[in-house]
Short mmCIF file of C-alpha atoms in Angstrom, two decimals:
data_model
loop_
_atom_site.label_atom_id
_atom_site.label_comp_id
_atom_site.label_asym_id
_atom_site.label_seq_id
_atom_site.Cartn_x
_atom_site.Cartn_y
_atom_site.Cartn_z
CA VAL C 1 0.07 -0.09 0.00
CA LYS C 2 2.82 2.37 0.78
CA ASN C 3 4.58 1.88 -2.52
CA PHE C 4 1.25 2.14 -4.42
CA SER C 5 0.54 5.44 -2.47
CA TYR C 6 3.87 6.84 -3.40
CA LEU C 7 3.20 6.37 -7.05
CA THR C 8 -0.33 7.32 -6.93
CA VAL C 9 0.28 10.66 -5.24
CA SER C 10 3.35 11.53 -7.21
CA SER C 11 1.66 10.93 -10.44
CA ALA C 12 -1.55 12.76 -9.65
CA LEU C 13 0.62 15.80 -8.43
CA SER C 14 2.89 15.33 -11.52
CA GLN C 15 -0.10 15.49 -13.90
CA VAL C 16 -1.62 18.64 -12.04
CA ILE C 17 1.85 20.41 -12.58
CA SER C 18 2.13 19.15 -16.12
CA LEU C 19 -1.03 20.73 -16.84
CA LEU C 20 -0.08 24.16 -15.41
CA THR C 21 3.10 23.84 -17.55
CA VAL C 22 1.31 22.97 -20.74
CA LEU C 23 -1.16 25.87 -20.12
CA LYS C 24 1.80 28.31 -19.92
CA ILE C 25 3.63 26.84 -22.90
CA THR C 26 0.37 27.06 -25.04
CA SER C 27 -0.10 30.73 -23.99
CA ILE C 28 3.50 31.55 -25.07
CA LEU C 29 3.87 29.36 -28.31
CA VAL C 30 1.83 30.13 -31.38
CA PRO C 31 -0.10 27.08 -32.52
CA ALA C 32 2.31 25.95 -35.29
CA ASP C 33 5.40 26.19 -32.86
CA TYR C 34 3.35 24.31 -30.16
CA GLY C 35 2.59 21.63 -32.85
CA LEU C 36 6.26 21.22 -33.72
CA TYR C 37 7.17 21.02 -29.89
CA THR C 38 4.53 18.35 -29.41
CA PHE C 39 5.58 16.56 -32.57
CA LEU C 40 9.18 16.41 -31.27
CA MET C 41 7.93 14.94 -28.03
CA VAL C 42 5.59 12.32 -29.63
CA GLN C 43 8.38 11.31 -32.03
CA GLY C 44 10.90 10.91 -29.13
CA THR C 45 8.33 8.89 -27.22
CA LEU C 46 7.67 6.75 -30.26
CA LEU C 47 11.35 5.88 -30.55
CA LEU C 48 11.49 5.31 -26.78
CA THR C 49 8.52 3.03 -26.76
CA ILE C 50 9.68 0.83 -29.67
CA GLY C 51 13.43 0.94 -28.46
CA ASP C 52 12.24 -0.49 -25.22
CA LEU C 53 11.49 -3.82 -27.00
CA GLY C 54 9.33 -4.65 -23.92
CA THR C 55 12.21 -5.23 -21.60
CA GLY C 56 10.79 -2.93 -18.76
CA ASN C 57 8.31 -5.68 -17.52
CA ILE C 58 11.09 -8.33 -17.81
CA ILE C 59 13.61 -6.32 -15.87
CA ILE C 60 11.02 -5.42 -13.03
CA ARG C 61 9.93 -9.04 -12.82
CA SER C 62 13.48 -10.58 -12.98
CA ILE C 63 14.86 -8.17 -10.24
CA ALA C 64 12.01 -8.70 -7.96
CA ARG C 65 12.60 -12.44 -8.15
CA ASP C 66 16.42 -12.36 -7.76
CA HIS C 67 18.22 -9.05 -6.76
CA GLN C 68 21.58 -10.71 -7.63
CA ARG C 69 20.89 -10.30 -11.27
CA THR C 70 20.49 -6.49 -11.32
CA ASN C 71 23.87 -5.64 -12.68
CA ASP C 72 23.66 -8.13 -15.37
CA LEU C 73 20.10 -7.16 -16.28
CA ALA C 74 20.85 -3.42 -16.11
CA PHE C 75 24.00 -3.83 -18.40
CA SER C 76 22.23 -6.07 -20.97
CA ALA C 77 19.03 -3.93 -21.11
CA SER C 78 21.18 -0.73 -21.58
CA ILE C 79 23.04 -2.34 -24.36
CA LEU C 80 19.96 -3.69 -26.00
CA ARG C 81 18.12 -0.27 -25.57
CA ILE C 82 21.18 1.70 -26.96
CA ALA C 83 21.30 -0.59 -29.96
CA ALA C 84 17.65 -0.47 -30.64
CA LEU C 85 17.67 3.48 -30.32
CA ILE C 86 20.49 3.70 -32.66
CA PHE C 87 18.96 1.47 -35.31
CA LEU C 88 15.64 3.32 -34.94
CA SER C 89 17.46 6.69 -35.19
CA LEU C 90 18.90 5.66 -38.50
CA LEU C 91 15.69 4.59 -39.80
CA TYR C 92 14.18 7.80 -38.58
CA VAL C 93 16.75 9.81 -40.48
CA ILE C 94 15.99 7.96 -43.65
CA TYR C 95 12.18 8.65 -42.87
CA ASN C 96 12.92 12.38 -42.27
CA ALA C 97 14.99 12.75 -45.35
CA THR C 98 12.44 11.33 -47.58
CA LEU C 99 9.03 12.12 -46.06
CA GLY C 100 9.70 14.32 -42.90
CA SER C 101 10.21 18.04 -42.52
CA LEU C 102 12.27 18.45 -39.44
CA THR C 103 15.64 20.24 -39.36
CA GLY C 104 18.75 18.32 -38.28
CA THR C 105 18.78 19.92 -34.92
CA GLU C 106 15.11 18.93 -34.48
CA VAL C 107 15.94 15.37 -35.45
CA MET C 108 18.87 15.33 -32.99
CA MET C 109 16.55 16.61 -30.13
CA VAL C 110 14.19 13.78 -30.97
CA PHE C 111 17.23 11.21 -30.46
CA ALA C 112 18.45 12.98 -27.40
CA PHE C 113 14.85 12.82 -25.87
CA SER C 114 14.56 9.02 -26.62
CA PHE C 115 18.20 8.32 -25.24
CA ILE C 116 17.79 10.21 -22.18
CA ASN C 117 14.46 8.96 -21.26
CA GLY C 118 15.39 5.38 -22.25
CA LEU C 119 18.28 5.43 -19.64
CA PHE C 120 15.99 7.18 -16.95
CA LYS C 121 13.23 4.33 -17.62
CA LEU C 122 15.69 1.74 -17.01
CA PHE C 123 16.69 3.08 -13.68
CA GLU C 124 13.08 3.40 -12.79
CA ASN C 125 12.48 -0.27 -13.73
CA ILE C 126 15.32 -1.33 -11.55
CA TYR C 127 13.83 0.63 -8.52
CA LEU C 128 10.39 -0.91 -9.38
CA GLY C 129 12.05 -4.34 -9.51
CA TYR C 130 13.41 -3.62 -5.75
CA GLN C 131 9.73 -2.48 -5.02
CA LYS C 132 11.17 0.86 -3.98
CA MET C 133 8.74 3.37 -5.41
CA LEU C 134 9.61 6.42 -3.30
CA THR C 135 12.83 7.29 -5.28
CA PRO C 136 11.25 7.26 -8.81
CA SER C 137 8.16 8.95 -7.30
CA LEU C 138 10.16 11.72 -6.01
CA ILE C 139 12.31 12.17 -9.02
CA GLY C 140 9.33 12.43 -11.19
CA LEU C 141 7.69 15.00 -8.88
CA ILE C 142 10.82 16.98 -8.52
CA TYR C 143 11.46 17.00 -12.23
CA SER C 144 7.78 18.15 -12.91
CA ILE C 145 8.43 20.82 -10.34
CA LEU C 146 11.67 21.97 -11.95
CA TRP C 147 10.14 22.04 -15.42
CA LEU C 148 7.12 24.08 -14.24
CA SER C 149 9.52 26.48 -12.59
CA THR C 150 11.69 26.78 -15.71
CA VAL C 151 8.77 27.38 -17.92
CA TYR C 152 7.37 30.11 -15.85
CA ALA C 153 10.99 31.69 -15.34
CA LEU C 154 12.00 31.90 -18.79
CA PRO C 155 11.39 35.37 -20.27
CA THR C 156 8.34 34.97 -22.91
CA GLU C 157 10.27 36.74 -25.64
CA TYR C 158 13.22 34.29 -25.71
CA ILE C 159 10.92 31.29 -25.82
CA GLU C 160 10.87 29.46 -29.19
CA VAL C 161 10.46 25.62 -29.92
CA THR C 162 14.37 24.75 -30.02
CA ALA C 163 15.21 26.77 -26.74
CA LEU C 164 12.11 25.17 -24.97
CA PHE C 165 12.92 21.73 -26.06
CA SER C 166 16.50 22.21 -25.13
CA ALA C 167 15.60 23.32 -21.58
CA PHE C 168 13.45 20.25 -21.30
CA LEU C 169 16.40 17.97 -22.54
CA LEU C 170 18.67 19.67 -19.95
CA LEU C 171 16.43 19.06 -17.04
CA ASN C 172 15.98 15.38 -18.28
CA GLY C 173 19.69 14.80 -18.48
#
């Protein structure tokens, strides 16, 4: 119950904070820029989801059953995820060159998003395998608060898609 409570409260608070952040971002960016910003997020999430290869649940279950395998699982999963993300990134470059419209900087931001979040998800899976939900819950909540603070602190006249997404990546890294 305690671990479930950590995840539930953290998730609920993070969602409220994210809503406030999105409201601020949408009030700053014009619709086309907000569309690009969310497109970058979605594309990064797509690469991240496919690049996970379904290993998240396996890692959690395996670590929960045998803590001694943590290092081997973390190493193997990180190598597998990195290899998958590199392969997917190459496919994405081909896609973008033929059908897409992102600039090189924007494509690199999509890749950075998927790599950074892929590694964070791996560490989160390890904590969940140890059934220690407080740490990932606090990290997620602190990140949400920092992101909200950053969006509200940035001067409106300097906010554009690349700068906003770069700040997002810096906070994630």
